[in-house]
PDB file of C-alpha atoms in Angstrom:
ATOM      1  CA  MET A 238     103.237  68.891 145.867  1.00 67.00           C
ATOM      2  CA  ASN A 239     101.119  66.844 143.520  1.00 76.00           C
ATOM      3  CA  PHE A 240     100.220  68.292 140.150  1.00 72.00           C
ATOM      4  CA  GLN A 241      97.609  66.896 137.868  1.00 77.00           C
ATOM      5  CA  VAL A 242      98.185  67.353 134.149  1.00 75.00           C
ATOM      6  CA  ARG A 243      95.159  68.547 132.226  1.00 75.00           C
ATOM      7  CA  LYS A 244      94.435  68.909 128.563  1.00 80.00           C
ATOM      8  CA  THR A 245      93.304  72.511 128.960  1.00 80.00           C
ATOM      9  CA  VAL A 246      95.573  75.100 127.396  1.00 71.00           C
ATOM     10  CA  LEU A 247      95.512  78.844 128.000  1.00 71.00           C
ATOM     11  CA  LEU A 248      96.857  80.861 125.078  1.00 66.00           C
ATOM     12  CA  THR A 249      98.005  84.366 125.891  1.00 67.00           C
ATOM     13  CA  GLY A 250      99.362  87.152 123.756  1.00 64.00           C
ATOM     14  CA  ALA A 251     102.383  89.398 124.026  1.00 59.00           C
ATOM     15  CA  GLY A 252     100.442  91.952 126.052  1.00 69.00           C
ATOM     16  CA  PHE A 253     100.065  89.414 128.833  1.00 71.00           C
ATOM     17  CA  THR A 254     103.585  88.011 128.768  1.00 72.00           C
ATOM     18  CA  HIS A 255     105.104  91.504 128.517  1.00 74.00           C
ATOM     19  CA  ASN A 256     104.158  92.036 132.153  1.00 74.00           C
ATOM     20  CA  PHE A 257     106.412  89.110 133.042  1.00 75.00           C
ATOM     21  CA  GLY A 258     109.441  90.039 130.920  1.00 78.00           C
ATOM     22  CA  GLY A 259     108.120  88.838 127.555  1.00 76.00           C
ATOM     23  CA  PHE A 260     108.395  90.773 124.315  1.00 76.00           C
ATOM     24  CA  LEU A 261     105.818  92.782 122.440  1.00 75.00           C
ATOM     25  CA  ALA A 262     105.523  91.990 118.724  1.00 70.00           C
ATOM     26  CA  THR A 263     107.815  94.789 117.526  1.00 71.00           C
ATOM     27  CA  LYS A 264     110.520  93.823 120.021  1.00 79.00           C
ATOM     28  CA  MET A 265     110.230  90.165 119.033  1.00 77.00           C
ATOM     29  CA  TRP A 266     110.608  91.135 115.370  1.00 79.00           C
ATOM     30  CA  GLU A 267     113.669  93.218 116.305  1.00 83.00           C
ATOM     31  CA  ARG A 268     115.283  90.332 118.197  1.00 84.00           C
ATOM     32  CA  ILE A 269     114.675  87.928 115.309  1.00 85.00           C
ATOM     33  CA  PHE A 270     115.886  90.427 112.688  1.00 86.00           C
ATOM     34  CA  ASN A 271     119.125  91.140 114.567  1.00 90.00           C
ATOM     35  CA  PHE A 272     119.889  87.502 115.360  1.00 91.00           C
ATOM     36  CA  GLN A 273     123.210  86.625 113.690  1.00 93.00           C
ATOM     37  CA  GLU A 274     121.945  83.329 112.308  1.00 94.00           C
ATOM     38  CA  ILE A 275     119.140  85.185 110.476  1.00 93.00           C
ATOM     39  CA  ARG A 276     121.606  87.771 109.143  1.00 94.00           C
ATOM     40  CA  ASN A 277     123.516  84.935 107.412  1.00 95.00           C
ATOM     41  CA  TYR A 278     120.571  84.393 105.034  1.00 96.00           C
ATOM     42  CA  PRO A 279     119.701  87.394 102.829  1.00 95.00           C
ATOM     43  CA  SER A 280     116.335  85.827 101.927  1.00 94.00           C
ATOM     44  CA  LEU A 281     115.293  85.823 105.595  1.00 93.00           C
ATOM     45  CA  VAL A 282     116.489  89.389 106.099  1.00 92.00           C
ATOM     46  CA  GLN A 283     114.508  90.492 103.041  1.00 92.00           C
ATOM     47  CA  LEU A 284     111.399  88.636 104.208  1.00 91.00           C
ATOM     48  CA  LEU A 285     111.508  90.460 107.530  1.00 89.00           C
ATOM     49  CA  LYS A 286     112.173  93.817 105.839  1.00 87.00           C
ATOM     50  CA  ASP A 287     109.175  93.308 103.548  1.00 85.00           C
ATOM     51  CA  ASP A 288     106.915  92.618 106.538  1.00 69.00           C
ATOM     52  CA  ASP A 289     105.257  96.023 107.056  1.00 69.00           C
ATOM     53  CA  ASP A 290     103.418  95.125 110.249  1.00 63.00           C
ATOM     54  CA  PHE A 291     106.219  93.281 112.109  1.00 71.00           C
ATOM     55  CA  ASP A 292     104.142  90.096 112.044  1.00 76.00           C
ATOM     56  CA  TYR A 293     106.779  87.504 112.917  1.00 79.00           C
ATOM     57  CA  GLU A 294     104.154  84.728 113.093  1.00 81.00           C
ATOM     58  CA  SER A 295     103.311  85.342 109.446  1.00 85.00           C
ATOM     59  CA  ALA A 296     107.006  85.383 108.521  1.00 87.00           C
ATOM     60  CA  TYR A 297     107.523  82.131 110.433  1.00 89.00           C
ATOM     61  CA  HIS A 298     104.672  80.518 108.527  1.00 91.00           C
ATOM     62  CA  GLN A 299     106.128  81.682 105.202  1.00 93.00           C
ATOM     63  CA  VAL A 300     109.533  80.244 106.086  1.00 94.00           C
ATOM     64  CA  MET A 301     108.189  76.915 107.317  1.00 95.00           C
ATOM     65  CA  TYR A 302     105.719  76.341 104.481  1.00 95.00           C
ATOM     66  CA  GLY A 303     107.235  78.383 101.651  1.00 94.00           C
ATOM     67  CA  GLU A 304     110.189  78.002  99.345  1.00 94.00           C
ATOM     68  CA  PHE A 305     112.903  78.203 102.011  1.00 96.00           C
ATOM     69  CA  SER A 306     115.702  75.709 102.498  1.00 97.00           C
ATOM     70  CA  PRO A 307     115.947  73.457 105.569  1.00 97.00           C
ATOM     71  CA  GLU A 308     118.949  75.560 106.678  1.00 96.00           C
ATOM     72  CA  GLU A 309     116.885  78.772 106.481  1.00 96.00           C
ATOM     73  CA  GLN A 310     114.032  77.091 108.350  1.00 96.00           C
ATOM     74  CA  ARG A 311     116.428  75.960 111.082  1.00 95.00           C
ATOM     75  CA  ALA A 312     117.926  79.458 111.371  1.00 94.00           C
ATOM     76  CA  PHE A 313     114.469  81.020 111.707  1.00 91.00           C
ATOM     77  CA  THR A 314     113.373  78.434 114.246  1.00 89.00           C
ATOM     78  CA  ASN A 315     116.522  78.987 116.327  1.00 88.00           C
TER      79      ASN A 315
END
């Protein structure tokens, strides 16, 4: 088969990927929150606890562009 690479990108949300084994936002938050590497950093645990709407994208942005150490950023990315 020959595939042609295009510059078009289709962005889908959790509702779409959930049908194929993906996670809804609350489940994604739960998986991140319970990840052992996250649990090693109280500041990350507190950030996720303070997030009332389980918005892990917002938490990710805060970690990457806020006052978090490179180690905390790496843990959140992992």
